[in-house]
Amino acid sequence: MKPKSDFINLSSAVGLGLIGFNEKNIVVDYGCIFFDSFVYASRLCKKVVGIIPSSERLNTLQKRLVEEDVKNCDLVNANYNEQHFNEVFDCVIINSFLEQLIIEIKRDKTIFFDSKIRDKKRYSGPEKIRIGFFKTICKGLRPGGTLYLSYANKLRIRTLLLFIKLAIKSFFTAISLKEAPSFISLLNAIYLFSYYLLSQEGLEKLLRTNGFVDIEKYAVFPDLKYPLKIIPLSKLDEFSFEPVQYLYRGRCFRRICAGARRRIDIIIFNKLKLFSLSPSFIITARKAS
Amino acid sequence: MLYELITSNTHNNNTALYKCYNANKVFYRKAAFSHWGNKVIENENKGYEWFYKDSEYLAEIRFMKKYFYELEIPEFNGRKFPSESVISGNEESIEKIIAFYKDRWSTENDFTVHGDMALCNFIIDKNNIKLVDWEHFHYSDKEFFGYDIINMLFIFIYHESKRTFSLNKRNRDFLKKCYIQLAEGVANSNKILEKPFQNAKDYLLTFKDRFLVNTNIYNKFVLAGSPLSVLEHFDSIVTK
């Protein structure tokens, strides 16, 4: 009889299907946020290295790997910048681990939101916009190796939550000076949001200056945890967007919400083609040979 | 290479379907994400091998046995149909499909069932009819000839009536015409066509393991979950 683990469904790792692993590949997963993805990569590749800064997550992943009898892996409990690997990787996976990058971006917003910068002279050369995280990645990747980067569209959610919060408040209370901070934070969110939309190109530029080519960007629906639809943004003219079926069984209210969400998706993505508002993104790129 | 994820884990089949854009061609890749998914892909490959055995397309269908199995399928040219296609406006295509089914399925020594025959799985052009999505393919007895077409007609009823199972006279007459076309010349020993919709449901529930479904069969096939009264009603419409 086959062990139970042989029948575990790793469908949540469908995003990694964009890579096309082979049995000779050595892969590194920064953060190991999605365990299914780690296991999936281990099944198809020669070896997977996982870098997990959190000891708690490391222990949980170790247990899972024992359960699933995964042996072709190394787990490293450290930050990305503390590692000096002897190996050169064929693929780097960064699943929802952009927070690390965001910490670095926070130090100098102009690096990421470069398309908003009026004074281009502030850059003395491409070296200026190299970020430690990408430097480390690029160093460990073999020429021609693949980068797989996925991240949630968090500013979208933040703005939406602020809108809802404000709408509820204004419904129940009269507008007064007390709401002023809310209005300011809303305006701030809209401002950040406009930056964010403009920064979509910024991230690509960041990858290019770090030596990546063939950069492809994908919109992911409904989320990164269980992607049901992944659309290449460079092929938008070749198909019409069909929203994913949100499966909310049981309660009537939930079904109504799912239907409403589907209709909103049709308006935003099919009619208005605002794919910058996609819930999540995946970027694949290749290190220049 | 550029990919588009078309479907993932539909009805818990543990597989995903990608559309792949290469420099000079477009094709589909179906990949497994578990050992159950491997079974599904392997079975689907058997279906393609059976259907395209005398066709030039067989060389373009690639089955790869890695840890998780993969199947590459070419993009077939021709008219494609949406998943919720209705009878109205598709009458000509439906008649063409029934004629094709009678021609292809009645001449085979080994009788097979596609298992999920629906208009959206056909690609039709002037000279050819291609059929995709062979996940539920299996060998069966010739006495069950007609199952796939009856299942397809029931899917049409479901979508045409917007799940109310109420059809206008024009559509009812067309259903009857389809049934007559299908039943013409079929042996009396056939176990489907006497009470087509009821018998098709019986076949589905009796041999559900053959369909390789990894979810509740009532959720997967509308025919399986339909009440007896509805099936009796449509049986009487087509056989009267």
CSV table of C-alpha atoms in Angstrom, one decimal, chain B residues 43 46-47 105 110-116 134-141 147-148 203-204 207-212:
chain,number,residue,atom,x,y,z
B,43,ASN,CA,-6.2,7.9,-18.2
B,46,LYS,CA,-5.3,6.7,-23.0
B,47,GLY,CA,-8.3,8.5,-24.3
B,105,TRP,CA,-18.3,4.8,-31.9
B,110,ASP,CA,-13.6,-1.9,-28.3
B,111,PHE,CA,-16.5,0.3,-27.2
B,112,THR,CA,-15.4,3.3,-25.1
B,113,VAL,CA,-17.0,6.1,-23.2
B,114,HIS,CA,-15.6,9.7,-23.2
B,115,GLY,CA,-17.4,10.3,-19.9
B,116,ASP,CA,-17.7,14.1,-20.1
B,134,TRP,CA,-10.5,12.7,-21.9
B,135,GLU,CA,-10.2,12.5,-18.1
B,136,HIS,CA,-13.1,10.2,-17.6
B,137,PHE,CA,-12.4,7.9,-20.6
B,138,HIS,CA,-13.0,4.2,-20.1
B,139,TYR,CA,-13.7,1.0,-22.0
B,140,SER,CA,-17.3,-0.3,-21.7
B,141,ASP,CA,-19.8,-2.6,-23.3
B,147,TYR,CA,-24.5,7.2,-23.1
B,148,ASP,CA,-22.2,10.1,-24.1
B,203,TYR,CA,-25.0,3.7,-15.9
B,204,LEU,CA,-23.2,6.7,-14.4
B,207,PHE,CA,-20.1,2.4,-12.9
B,208,LYS,CA,-18.9,5.6,-11.2
B,209,ASP,CA,-15.5,4.1,-10.4
B,210,ARG,CA,-14.8,3.9,-14.1
B,211,PHE,CA,-15.2,7.7,-14.4
B,212,LEU,CA,-12.2,8.3,-12.1
